[in-house]
mmCIF file of C-alpha atoms and ligand atoms in Angstrom:
data_model
loop_
_atom_site.group_PDB
_atom_site.id
_atom_site.type_symbol
_atom_site.label_atom_id
_atom_site.label_comp_id
_atom_site.label_asym_id
_atom_site.label_seq_id
_atom_site.Cartn_x
_atom_site.Cartn_y
_atom_site.Cartn_z
ATOM 1 C CA MET A 278 -82.177 -31.702 -37.204
ATOM 2 C CA THR A 279 -85.821 -30.809 -36.732
ATOM 3 C CA ASP A 280 -85.872 -27.283 -38.046
ATOM 4 C CA ALA A 281 -86.584 -25.242 -34.967
ATOM 5 C CA SER A 282 -86.449 -21.693 -36.257
ATOM 6 C CA PRO A 283 -83.024 -20.189 -35.601
ATOM 7 C CA ALA A 284 -84.727 -17.542 -33.506
ATOM 8 C CA THR A 285 -85.457 -20.155 -30.838
ATOM 9 C CA LYS A 286 -81.755 -20.864 -30.367
ATOM 10 C CA SER A 287 -80.560 -18.821 -27.407
ATOM 11 C CA PHE A 288 -76.996 -18.633 -28.720
ATOM 12 C CA LEU A 289 -78.139 -17.005 -31.980
ATOM 13 C CA ARG A 290 -80.512 -14.675 -30.174
ATOM 14 C CA ALA A 291 -77.640 -13.459 -27.990
ATOM 15 C CA LEU A 292 -75.536 -12.815 -31.097
ATOM 16 C CA LYS A 293 -78.360 -10.709 -32.531
ATOM 17 C CA GLY A 294 -78.005 -8.460 -29.506
ATOM 18 C CA GLU A 295 -80.637 -9.901 -27.206
ATOM 19 C CA THR A 296 -79.973 -10.162 -23.467
ATOM 20 C CA VAL A 297 -80.799 -13.812 -22.760
ATOM 21 C CA THR A 298 -81.319 -15.151 -19.200
ATOM 22 C CA PRO A 299 -79.735 -17.501 -18.294
ATOM 23 C CA PRO A 300 -77.067 -16.746 -20.904
ATOM 24 C CA PRO A 301 -76.234 -19.375 -23.533
ATOM 25 C CA VAL A 302 -73.106 -21.364 -22.722
ATOM 26 C CA TRP A 303 -70.518 -23.342 -24.666
ATOM 27 C CA LEU A 304 -66.795 -23.867 -24.083
ATOM 28 C CA MET A 305 -63.911 -23.469 -26.486
ATOM 29 C CA ARG A 306 -62.355 -26.896 -27.155
ATOM 30 C CA GLN A 307 -65.403 -28.515 -25.549
ATOM 31 C CA ALA A 308 -64.629 -31.657 -27.548
ATOM 32 C CA GLY A 309 -61.257 -33.047 -26.616
ATOM 33 C CA ARG A 310 -58.879 -34.943 -24.438
ATOM 34 C CA TYR A 311 -60.522 -34.194 -21.060
ATOM 35 C CA LEU A 312 -63.341 -36.559 -22.134
ATOM 36 C CA PRO A 313 -62.629 -40.311 -21.978
ATOM 37 C CA GLU A 314 -65.049 -40.903 -24.868
ATOM 38 C CA TYR A 315 -62.973 -38.488 -27.004
ATOM 39 C CA ARG A 316 -59.761 -40.339 -26.139
ATOM 40 C CA ALA A 317 -61.444 -43.601 -27.159
ATOM 41 C CA VAL A 318 -62.280 -42.263 -30.644
ATOM 42 C CA ARG A 319 -58.868 -40.557 -30.907
ATOM 43 C CA ALA A 320 -57.218 -43.951 -30.283
ATOM 44 C CA THR A 321 -58.866 -45.401 -33.414
ATOM 45 C CA VAL A 322 -56.936 -43.060 -35.754
ATOM 46 C CA LYS A 323 -53.221 -42.577 -36.239
ATOM 47 C CA GLY A 324 -52.812 -38.876 -36.878
ATOM 48 C CA PHE A 325 -54.914 -36.098 -35.395
ATOM 49 C CA LEU A 326 -55.828 -34.806 -38.884
ATOM 50 C CA ASP A 327 -57.246 -38.241 -39.742
ATOM 51 C CA LEU A 328 -59.846 -37.491 -37.083
ATOM 52 C CA CYS A 329 -60.581 -34.063 -38.610
ATOM 53 C CA TYR A 330 -60.958 -35.673 -42.065
ATOM 54 C CA SER A 331 -63.299 -38.485 -40.938
ATOM 55 C CA PRO A 332 -66.864 -37.103 -41.145
ATOM 56 C CA GLU A 333 -68.237 -39.946 -39.043
ATOM 57 C CA LYS A 334 -65.665 -39.649 -36.239
ATOM 58 C CA ALA A 335 -65.500 -35.849 -36.283
ATOM 59 C CA THR A 336 -69.301 -35.748 -36.003
ATOM 60 C CA GLU A 337 -69.215 -38.182 -33.106
ATOM 61 C CA VAL A 338 -66.644 -36.198 -31.078
ATOM 62 C CA THR A 339 -68.522 -32.950 -31.751
ATOM 63 C CA LEU A 340 -71.669 -34.516 -30.290
ATOM 64 C CA GLN A 341 -70.000 -36.091 -27.231
ATOM 65 C CA PRO A 342 -69.896 -32.952 -25.039
ATOM 66 C CA LEU A 343 -73.488 -32.092 -26.076
ATOM 67 C CA ARG A 344 -74.710 -35.416 -24.709
ATOM 68 C CA ARG A 345 -73.036 -34.823 -21.369
ATOM 69 C CA TYR A 346 -73.743 -31.138 -20.873
ATOM 70 C CA GLY A 347 -76.390 -29.952 -23.366
ATOM 71 C CA PHE A 348 -74.367 -26.933 -24.459
ATOM 72 C CA ASP A 349 -76.268 -24.212 -26.344
ATOM 73 C CA ALA A 350 -73.807 -24.370 -29.239
ATOM 74 C CA ALA A 351 -71.709 -27.056 -30.882
ATOM 75 C CA ILE A 352 -68.476 -26.195 -32.656
ATOM 76 C CA LEU A 353 -67.504 -28.204 -35.693
ATOM 77 C CA PHE A 354 -64.665 -30.565 -34.776
ATOM 78 C CA SER A 355 -61.704 -29.727 -36.975
ATOM 79 C CA ASP A 356 -58.569 -27.607 -36.616
ATOM 80 C CA ILE A 357 -57.392 -24.223 -37.837
ATOM 81 C CA LEU A 358 -54.462 -25.936 -39.589
ATOM 82 C CA VAL A 359 -56.580 -27.826 -42.146
ATOM 83 C CA VAL A 360 -56.383 -24.613 -44.223
ATOM 84 C CA PRO A 361 -52.589 -24.718 -44.804
ATOM 85 C CA ASP A 362 -52.873 -28.484 -45.196
ATOM 86 C CA ALA A 363 -55.444 -28.072 -47.980
ATOM 87 C CA LEU A 364 -53.347 -25.319 -49.610
ATOM 88 C CA GLY A 365 -50.599 -27.884 -50.071
ATOM 89 C CA GLN A 366 -48.430 -27.232 -47.001
ATOM 90 C CA ALA A 367 -48.720 -30.653 -45.374
ATOM 91 C CA VAL A 368 -49.388 -30.502 -41.629
ATOM 92 C CA SER A 369 -48.607 -33.267 -39.163
ATOM 93 C CA PHE A 370 -49.159 -33.475 -35.436
ATOM 94 C CA ARG A 371 -46.472 -35.290 -33.489
ATOM 95 C CA GLU A 372 -47.478 -36.808 -30.181
ATOM 96 C CA GLY A 373 -47.032 -34.244 -27.412
ATOM 97 C CA GLU A 374 -45.165 -31.794 -29.691
ATOM 98 C CA GLY A 375 -47.945 -29.967 -31.462
ATOM 99 C CA PRO A 376 -48.118 -29.190 -35.170
ATOM 100 C CA SER A 377 -45.289 -29.453 -37.670
ATOM 101 C CA LEU A 378 -45.169 -27.919 -41.182
ATOM 102 C CA LYS A 379 -42.421 -27.183 -43.716
ATOM 103 C CA PRO A 380 -41.891 -23.461 -43.041
ATOM 104 C CA ILE A 381 -42.635 -20.761 -45.621
ATOM 105 C CA ARG A 382 -39.751 -18.293 -45.837
ATOM 106 C CA SER A 383 -39.498 -17.187 -49.469
ATOM 107 C CA SER A 384 -41.639 -16.291 -52.465
ATOM 108 C CA LYS A 385 -40.723 -19.696 -53.908
ATOM 109 C CA ASP A 386 -42.191 -21.405 -50.843
ATOM 110 C CA LEU A 387 -45.297 -19.286 -51.292
ATOM 111 C CA ASP A 388 -45.579 -20.166 -54.990
ATOM 112 C CA ALA A 389 -45.921 -23.832 -54.015
ATOM 113 C CA LEU A 390 -49.256 -23.149 -52.296
ATOM 114 C CA THR A 391 -52.388 -23.313 -54.419
ATOM 115 C CA LEU A 392 -56.108 -22.697 -54.243
ATOM 116 C CA GLU A 393 -56.583 -25.313 -56.937
ATOM 117 C CA GLY A 394 -58.275 -28.324 -55.338
ATOM 118 C CA PHE A 395 -58.389 -26.488 -52.000
ATOM 119 C CA GLN A 396 -62.130 -26.927 -51.459
ATOM 120 C CA ASP A 397 -62.002 -30.527 -52.737
ATOM 121 C CA ARG A 398 -59.492 -31.481 -50.065
ATOM 122 C CA LEU A 399 -61.808 -30.005 -47.432
ATOM 123 C CA GLN A 400 -64.845 -32.016 -48.558
ATOM 124 C CA PRO A 401 -64.670 -34.282 -45.476
ATOM 125 C CA VAL A 402 -64.990 -31.212 -43.227
ATOM 126 C CA PHE A 403 -68.023 -30.005 -45.172
ATOM 127 C CA GLN A 404 -69.555 -33.463 -44.835
ATOM 128 C CA THR A 405 -69.056 -33.236 -41.082
ATOM 129 C CA VAL A 406 -70.898 -29.912 -41.032
ATOM 130 C CA GLU A 407 -73.732 -31.464 -43.028
ATOM 131 C CA ARG A 408 -74.047 -34.416 -40.638
ATOM 132 C CA LEU A 409 -74.002 -32.102 -37.646
ATOM 133 C CA HIS A 410 -76.667 -29.885 -39.175
ATOM 134 C CA ARG A 411 -78.813 -33.020 -39.407
ATOM 135 C CA ASP A 412 -77.941 -34.571 -36.023
ATOM 136 C CA ILE A 413 -77.648 -31.842 -33.403
ATOM 137 C CA PRO A 414 -80.546 -31.021 -31.077
ATOM 138 C CA SER A 415 -82.954 -28.414 -32.455
ATOM 139 C CA THR A 416 -82.110 -25.845 -29.766
ATOM 140 C CA THR A 417 -78.342 -26.142 -30.274
ATOM 141 C CA ALA A 418 -76.627 -23.759 -32.687
ATOM 142 C CA LEU A 419 -73.874 -25.014 -34.993
ATOM 143 C CA ILE A 420 -70.687 -22.936 -35.085
ATOM 144 C CA GLY A 421 -68.281 -23.176 -38.006
ATOM 145 C CA PHE A 422 -64.799 -21.755 -37.582
ATOM 146 C CA ALA A 423 -61.410 -20.980 -39.002
ATOM 147 C CA GLY A 424 -58.171 -19.511 -37.775
ATOM 148 C CA ALA A 425 -57.801 -15.829 -38.633
ATOM 149 C CA PRO A 426 -55.153 -15.161 -41.296
ATOM 150 C CA TRP A 427 -52.512 -13.753 -38.891
ATOM 151 C CA THR A 428 -52.608 -16.754 -36.540
ATOM 152 C CA VAL A 429 -52.641 -19.316 -39.352
ATOM 153 C CA ALA A 430 -49.738 -17.449 -40.996
ATOM 154 C CA THR A 431 -47.661 -17.769 -37.798
ATOM 155 C CA TYR A 432 -47.850 -21.568 -38.035
ATOM 156 C CA MET A 433 -47.120 -21.480 -41.760
ATOM 157 C CA VAL A 434 -44.017 -19.306 -41.395
ATOM 158 C CA GLU A 435 -42.641 -20.743 -38.141
ATOM 159 C CA GLY A 436 -43.389 -24.332 -39.203
ATOM 160 C CA SER A 437 -44.580 -25.132 -35.674
ATOM 161 C CA GLY A 438 -45.965 -23.496 -32.588
ATOM 162 C CA SER A 439 -43.808 -20.655 -31.257
ATOM 163 C CA LYS A 440 -43.221 -18.556 -28.160
ATOM 164 C CA ASP A 441 -41.869 -15.406 -29.783
ATOM 165 C CA PHE A 442 -42.969 -15.536 -33.470
ATOM 166 C CA VAL A 443 -39.646 -14.060 -34.540
ATOM 167 C CA GLN A 444 -39.639 -15.553 -38.053
ATOM 168 C CA THR A 445 -43.181 -14.421 -38.767
ATOM 169 C CA LYS A 446 -42.491 -10.911 -37.474
ATOM 170 C CA ILE A 447 -39.274 -10.681 -39.486
ATOM 171 C CA MET A 448 -41.259 -11.444 -42.620
ATOM 172 C CA ALA A 449 -44.159 -9.130 -41.714
ATOM 173 C CA TYR A 450 -41.865 -6.201 -40.814
ATOM 174 C CA GLY A 451 -39.016 -6.812 -43.252
ATOM 175 C CA ARG A 452 -40.821 -8.170 -46.322
ATOM 176 C CA PRO A 453 -44.366 -6.811 -46.013
ATOM 177 C CA ASP A 454 -44.926 -7.375 -49.752
ATOM 178 C CA LEU A 455 -44.264 -11.086 -49.373
ATOM 179 C CA PHE A 456 -46.206 -11.388 -46.109
ATOM 180 C CA GLN A 457 -49.140 -9.514 -47.674
ATOM 181 C CA ARG A 458 -49.262 -12.140 -50.423
ATOM 182 C CA LEU A 459 -49.530 -14.875 -47.796
ATOM 183 C CA ILE A 460 -52.244 -12.977 -45.910
ATOM 184 C CA ASP A 461 -54.171 -12.280 -49.147
ATOM 185 C CA LEU A 462 -54.068 -15.979 -50.014
ATOM 186 C CA LEU A 463 -55.366 -16.815 -46.541
ATOM 187 C CA VAL A 464 -58.161 -14.222 -46.764
ATOM 188 C CA GLN A 465 -59.291 -15.787 -50.042
ATOM 189 C CA ALA A 466 -58.951 -19.417 -48.896
ATOM 190 C CA THR A 467 -60.484 -18.823 -45.470
ATOM 191 C CA GLY A 468 -63.399 -16.926 -47.001
ATOM 192 C CA ASP A 469 -64.109 -19.761 -49.465
ATOM 193 C CA TYR A 470 -63.836 -22.283 -46.630
ATOM 194 C CA LEU A 471 -66.212 -20.418 -44.300
ATOM 195 C CA ILE A 472 -68.814 -19.675 -46.992
ATOM 196 C CA THR A 473 -68.898 -23.386 -47.817
ATOM 197 C CA GLN A 474 -69.244 -24.312 -44.130
ATOM 198 C CA ILE A 475 -72.248 -21.958 -44.008
ATOM 199 C CA ASP A 476 -73.710 -23.583 -47.121
ATOM 200 C CA HIS A 477 -73.489 -26.965 -45.403
ATOM 201 C CA GLY A 478 -75.265 -25.793 -42.250
ATOM 202 C CA ALA A 479 -73.007 -23.645 -40.053
ATOM 203 C CA GLU A 480 -75.196 -20.986 -38.402
ATOM 204 C CA ALA A 481 -72.477 -18.778 -36.955
ATOM 205 C CA ILE A 482 -68.725 -18.399 -37.455
ATOM 206 C CA GLN A 483 -65.889 -17.951 -34.979
ATOM 207 C CA LEU A 484 -62.505 -16.629 -36.099
ATOM 208 C CA PHE A 485 -59.681 -17.754 -33.814
ATOM 209 C CA ASP A 486 -56.835 -15.236 -33.689
ATOM 210 C CA SER A 487 -54.931 -16.914 -30.875
ATOM 211 C CA TRP A 488 -51.705 -14.942 -31.406
ATOM 212 C CA ALA A 489 -53.246 -11.520 -32.100
ATOM 213 C CA GLY A 490 -51.683 -10.267 -28.869
ATOM 214 C CA VAL A 491 -48.040 -10.326 -29.949
ATOM 215 C CA LEU A 492 -48.173 -7.443 -32.449
ATOM 216 C CA PRO A 493 -47.596 -3.705 -31.873
ATOM 217 C CA GLU A 494 -50.524 -1.509 -32.835
ATOM 218 C CA ASP A 495 -49.629 -0.595 -36.439
ATOM 219 C CA ALA A 496 -48.882 -4.208 -37.310
ATOM 220 C CA PHE A 497 -52.034 -5.257 -35.439
ATOM 221 C CA ALA A 498 -54.080 -2.903 -37.637
ATOM 222 C CA ARG A 499 -52.569 -4.295 -40.833
ATOM 223 C CA TRP A 500 -52.275 -8.009 -40.067
ATOM 224 C CA VAL A 501 -55.089 -8.625 -37.569
ATOM 225 C CA ILE A 502 -57.814 -6.006 -38.053
ATOM 226 C CA GLU A 503 -57.651 -5.569 -41.839
ATOM 227 C CA PRO A 504 -57.748 -9.257 -42.898
ATOM 228 C CA THR A 505 -60.495 -9.911 -40.345
ATOM 229 C CA ARG A 506 -62.473 -6.921 -41.620
ATOM 230 C CA ARG A 507 -62.195 -8.223 -45.205
ATOM 231 C CA LEU A 508 -63.383 -11.677 -44.156
ATOM 232 C CA VAL A 509 -66.325 -10.321 -42.185
ATOM 233 C CA GLU A 510 -67.264 -8.026 -45.064
ATOM 234 C CA ARG A 511 -67.299 -10.964 -47.489
ATOM 235 C CA ILE A 512 -69.406 -13.156 -45.206
ATOM 236 C CA LYS A 513 -71.845 -10.303 -44.557
ATOM 237 C CA SER A 514 -72.254 -9.587 -48.260
ATOM 238 C CA GLU A 515 -72.395 -13.186 -49.528
ATOM 239 C CA ARG A 516 -74.259 -14.830 -46.629
ATOM 240 C CA PRO A 517 -76.190 -12.066 -44.850
ATOM 241 C CA GLY A 518 -77.529 -12.893 -41.414
ATOM 242 C CA ILE A 519 -74.714 -15.226 -40.377
ATOM 243 C CA PRO A 520 -73.112 -13.783 -37.226
ATOM 244 C CA VAL A 521 -69.340 -13.728 -36.771
ATOM 245 C CA ILE A 522 -67.481 -13.902 -33.456
ATOM 246 C CA GLY A 523 -63.880 -12.703 -33.339
ATOM 247 C CA PHE A 524 -61.310 -13.863 -30.808
ATOM 248 C CA PRO A 525 -58.219 -11.626 -30.845
ATOM 249 C CA ARG A 526 -56.631 -13.376 -27.896
ATOM 250 C CA GLY A 527 -54.211 -11.289 -25.849
ATOM 251 C CA ALA A 528 -54.983 -8.048 -27.694
ATOM 252 C CA GLY A 529 -55.517 -6.026 -24.488
ATOM 253 C CA ALA A 530 -56.418 -2.400 -25.224
ATOM 254 C CA LEU A 531 -56.454 -3.250 -28.952
ATOM 255 C CA TYR A 532 -59.740 -5.102 -28.391
ATOM 256 C CA GLN A 533 -61.321 -1.649 -28.790
ATOM 257 C CA PRO A 534 -60.221 -0.887 -32.383
ATOM 258 C CA TYR A 535 -60.729 -4.576 -33.229
ATOM 259 C CA VAL A 536 -64.389 -4.316 -32.203
ATOM 260 C CA ASP A 537 -64.826 -0.872 -33.776
ATOM 261 C CA ARG A 538 -63.321 -1.722 -37.149
ATOM 262 C CA THR A 539 -63.761 -5.413 -38.031
ATOM 263 C CA GLY A 540 -67.565 -5.518 -38.238
ATOM 264 C CA ILE A 541 -67.885 -8.589 -36.010
ATOM 265 C CA ASP A 542 -71.136 -9.346 -34.152
ATOM 266 C CA GLY A 543 -69.547 -10.892 -31.074
ATOM 267 C CA VAL A 544 -66.161 -10.758 -29.386
ATOM 268 C CA SER A 545 -64.605 -13.516 -27.346
ATOM 269 C CA LEU A 546 -62.757 -12.088 -24.340
ATOM 270 C CA ASP A 547 -59.588 -13.738 -23.139
ATOM 271 C CA THR A 548 -59.069 -14.309 -19.430
ATOM 272 C CA GLY A 549 -56.975 -11.149 -19.001
ATOM 273 C CA ILE A 550 -59.653 -8.694 -20.146
ATOM 274 C CA PRO A 551 -61.213 -6.708 -17.269
ATOM 275 C CA LEU A 552 -64.961 -7.311 -17.442
ATOM 276 C CA ASP A 553 -66.106 -3.919 -16.203
ATOM 277 C CA TRP A 554 -64.097 -2.336 -18.998
ATOM 278 C CA ALA A 555 -65.499 -4.732 -21.617
ATOM 279 C CA VAL A 556 -69.070 -4.123 -20.469
ATOM 280 C CA GLY A 557 -68.564 -0.336 -20.478
ATOM 281 C CA SER A 558 -66.622 -0.056 -23.724
ATOM 282 C CA LEU A 559 -67.661 -2.965 -25.955
ATOM 283 C CA GLN A 560 -71.025 -4.425 -24.977
ATOM 284 C CA SER A 561 -73.115 -1.626 -26.542
ATOM 285 C CA LYS A 562 -71.520 -2.539 -29.909
ATOM 286 C CA VAL A 563 -71.112 -6.335 -29.829
ATOM 287 C CA THR A 564 -72.160 -9.412 -27.884
ATOM 288 C CA LEU A 565 -69.545 -10.370 -25.296
ATOM 289 C CA GLN A 566 -68.363 -13.952 -24.897
ATOM 290 C CA GLY A 567 -66.056 -15.303 -22.203
ATOM 291 C CA ASN A 568 -63.972 -15.321 -20.172
ATOM 292 C CA LEU A 569 -63.534 -17.802 -17.341
ATOM 293 C CA ASP A 570 -59.933 -18.871 -16.741
ATOM 294 C CA PRO A 571 -59.736 -22.504 -18.005
ATOM 295 C CA VAL A 572 -57.596 -23.320 -14.958
ATOM 296 C CA MET A 573 -60.576 -22.454 -12.715
ATOM 297 C CA VAL A 574 -62.399 -25.423 -14.220
ATOM 298 C CA VAL A 575 -59.452 -27.641 -13.341
ATOM 299 C CA ALA A 576 -59.406 -26.245 -9.783
ATOM 300 C CA GLY A 577 -63.173 -26.601 -9.303
ATOM 301 C CA GLY A 578 -64.963 -26.202 -5.957
ATOM 302 C CA PRO A 579 -65.997 -22.900 -4.384
ATOM 303 C CA ALA A 580 -63.325 -20.979 -6.325
ATOM 304 C CA LEU A 581 -64.962 -22.061 -9.578
ATOM 305 C CA ASP A 582 -68.419 -21.109 -8.293
ATOM 306 C CA ALA A 583 -67.240 -17.654 -7.238
ATOM 307 C CA ALA A 584 -65.504 -17.013 -10.561
ATOM 308 C CA VAL A 585 -68.623 -18.049 -12.506
ATOM 309 C CA ASP A 586 -70.828 -15.860 -10.295
ATOM 310 C CA ARG A 587 -68.624 -12.823 -10.770
ATOM 311 C CA ILE A 588 -68.748 -13.131 -14.578
ATOM 312 C CA LEU A 589 -72.531 -13.558 -14.517
ATOM 313 C CA GLU A 590 -72.890 -10.600 -12.170
ATOM 314 C CA VAL A 591 -70.959 -8.219 -14.411
ATOM 315 C CA CYS A 592 -71.874 -9.374 -17.923
ATOM 316 C CA THR A 593 -75.508 -10.439 -17.993
ATOM 317 C CA LYS A 594 -77.139 -6.995 -18.144
ATOM 318 C CA GLY A 595 -76.432 -6.963 -21.893
ATOM 319 C CA PRO A 596 -75.886 -9.463 -24.720
ATOM 320 C CA PHE A 597 -73.596 -12.189 -23.407
ATOM 321 C CA ILE A 598 -72.498 -15.779 -24.063
ATOM 322 C CA PHE A 599 -70.784 -17.660 -21.256
ATOM 323 C CA ASN A 600 -67.478 -19.271 -22.275
ATOM 324 C CA LEU A 601 -63.874 -19.689 -21.197
ATOM 325 C CA GLY A 602 -61.085 -17.207 -21.899
ATOM 326 C CA HIS A 603 -59.237 -19.894 -23.880
ATOM 327 C CA GLY A 604 -59.633 -23.614 -24.646
ATOM 328 C CA ILE A 605 -60.519 -26.136 -21.968
ATOM 329 C CA LEU A 606 -57.451 -27.957 -20.595
ATOM 330 C CA PRO A 607 -56.908 -31.713 -21.093
ATOM 331 C CA ASN A 608 -56.608 -32.276 -17.310
ATOM 332 C CA THR A 609 -60.052 -30.785 -16.571
ATOM 333 C CA PRO A 610 -62.242 -33.095 -14.462
ATOM 334 C CA PRO A 611 -65.478 -33.611 -16.461
ATOM 335 C CA GLU A 612 -67.564 -33.230 -13.276
ATOM 336 C CA ASN A 613 -66.263 -29.667 -12.891
ATOM 337 C CA VAL A 614 -67.689 -28.834 -16.315
ATOM 338 C CA ALA A 615 -71.064 -30.136 -15.127
ATOM 339 C CA ARG A 616 -70.785 -27.970 -12.017
ATOM 340 C CA LEU A 617 -70.014 -24.894 -14.138
ATOM 341 C CA ILE A 618 -72.964 -25.512 -16.469
ATOM 342 C CA ASP A 619 -75.383 -26.005 -13.553
ATOM 343 C CA ARG A 620 -74.181 -22.765 -12.018
ATOM 344 C CA VAL A 621 -74.669 -20.784 -15.246
ATOM 345 C CA ARG A 622 -78.075 -22.330 -15.909
ATOM 346 C CA SER A 623 -79.364 -21.588 -12.396
ATOM 347 C CA ARG A 624 -78.969 -17.855 -13.150
ATOM 348 C CA ARG A 625 -82.294 -16.033 -12.967
HETATM 349 O O1 LIG B 708 -64.064 -28.417 -29.544
HETATM 350 C C1 LIG B 708 -63.523 -27.548 -30.250
HETATM 351 O O2 LIG B 708 -63.197 -26.434 -29.814
HETATM 352 C C2 LIG B 708 -63.377 -27.820 -31.744
HETATM 353 C C3 LIG B 708 -62.131 -28.222 -32.238
HETATM 354 C C4 LIG B 708 -60.872 -27.365 -32.247
HETATM 355 C C5 LIG B 708 -59.576 -27.963 -32.156
HETATM 356 N N1 LIG B 708 -58.658 -26.981 -32.382
HETATM 357 C C6 LIG B 708 -59.317 -29.378 -31.912
HETATM 358 C C7 LIG B 708 -57.991 -29.822 -31.495
HETATM 359 C C8 LIG B 708 -60.690 -25.992 -32.468
HETATM 360 C C9 LIG B 708 -61.723 -24.900 -32.588
HETATM 361 C C10 LIG B 708 -59.277 -25.769 -32.550
HETATM 362 C C11 LIG B 708 -58.678 -24.446 -32.834
HETATM 363 C C12 LIG B 708 -57.204 -24.309 -32.815
HETATM 364 N N2 LIG B 708 -56.250 -25.188 -33.235
HETATM 365 C C13 LIG B 708 -56.527 -23.129 -32.406
HETATM 366 C C14 LIG B 708 -57.211 -21.853 -31.958
HETATM 367 C C15 LIG B 708 -57.663 -21.896 -30.557
HETATM 368 C C16 LIG B 708 -56.579 -21.934 -29.521
HETATM 369 O O3 LIG B 708 -56.530 -22.946 -28.811
HETATM 370 O O4 LIG B 708 -55.803 -20.964 -29.432
HETATM 371 C C17 LIG B 708 -55.154 -23.356 -32.549
HETATM 372 C C18 LIG B 708 -54.043 -22.379 -32.237
HETATM 373 C C19 LIG B 708 -54.994 -24.662 -33.100
HETATM 374 C C20 LIG B 708 -53.714 -25.333 -33.499
HETATM 375 C C21 LIG B 708 -53.465 -26.563 -32.742
HETATM 376 N N3 LIG B 708 -54.245 -27.701 -32.816
HETATM 377 C C22 LIG B 708 -52.402 -26.832 -31.844
HETATM 378 C C23 LIG B 708 -51.320 -25.834 -31.462
HETATM 379 C C24 LIG B 708 -52.574 -28.155 -31.392
HETATM 380 C C25 LIG B 708 -51.634 -28.944 -30.521
HETATM 381 C C26 LIG B 708 -51.705 -28.535 -29.092
HETATM 382 C C27 LIG B 708 -52.500 -29.520 -28.307
HETATM 383 O O5 LIG B 708 -53.398 -29.108 -27.567
HETATM 384 O O6 LIG B 708 -52.176 -30.730 -28.430
HETATM 385 C C28 LIG B 708 -53.756 -28.662 -31.984
HETATM 386 C C29 LIG B 708 -54.321 -30.021 -31.809
HETATM 387 C C30 LIG B 708 -55.761 -30.130 -31.436
HETATM 388 N N4 LIG B 708 -56.777 -29.434 -32.025
HETATM 389 C C31 LIG B 708 -56.306 -31.039 -30.482
HETATM 390 C C32 LIG B 708 -57.707 -30.850 -30.515
HETATM 391 C C33 LIG B 708 -58.756 -31.583 -29.735
HETATM 392 C C34 LIG B 708 -55.526 -32.016 -29.653
HETATM 393 C C35 LIG B 708 -54.902 -33.106 -30.481
HETATM 394 C C36 LIG B 708 -55.314 -34.545 -30.160
HETATM 395 O O7 LIG B 708 -56.439 -34.792 -29.675
HETATM 396 O O8 LIG B 708 -54.493 -35.425 -30.418
#
């Protein structure tokens, strides 16, 4: 990377609170199955994690969407589940079924996890960050990421994806001492992991809390806000100047205390968040990011244009980053992504 000063990167300027026109744009899951060139690389490895642990291939798939669309930010290609994997809870992805892990249900299960060798097992990811730092265009910002402790814990306790999170909630409500130990381990591990991503070239961090929206408010405060606040505090004290974006997907009205109490610099809005409310209640405190419905990009055409225009209309009077409200869908036509980008970039 030719070292253009970070200040020239529109994505980082927006996160510092600047109103940038046209707004910077990137899309969650911008690398992935909707791109034929991703599917070609994916076909050269057996398991999905083999792709995450190959610096050369992970770098290549991170760069693919940049070549097509010139996004203002690149997100490291990896997965939130490399953290449990590196803690010793082996993760596998079965074709079409999502992730699978041996569930954690007791203190004995928890004792089997260890921070020893944790960072060593993640070396390939750090090497990917280093390559990206070197290879991405000088105006593109590099985002590192991790799952937030609550969301990663749901996969660790359920042992797979879930619709109701009953096992995780039973542990959190019924054995808070045990669940706190798991969350504390994740705060430590995730903090180490993110600091090291920053040391290898990540210029901003996004915390994915995809299942933040399933908790009642007291549990949300303890298991979503508090661990996130601790992580942000550590990053701010150990690596000052690195902005953090939080994504408490589905949190509804709890977006407000999340923004007020976690210390994040930017908040990613899910598709259900009313924009007028977010602009009125959140944008004076943090940079907004979001929140186009990913299905709009599948639908395309005039409906897509109108949805993009409405977001730009409401959000661009303050600090804003254009994005989706959740990850891009595998059946998205790549030409619709180009249409979206052109529309955002033509904003004056
Ligand atoms: O481009 C990017 O955004 C970077 C890469 C990225 C992936 N996953 C790649 C991936 C990121 C940032 C993630 C985050 C992630 N992973 C989240 C949080 C965001 C969200 O979507 O809510 C979650 C919950 C996961 C866990 C996960 N990973 C699941 C449940 C699955 C299976 C579901 C599916 O879509 O197949 C994955 C697999 C995964 N992670 C794929 C990709 C591109 C697809 C697997 C493949 O290509 O074979």
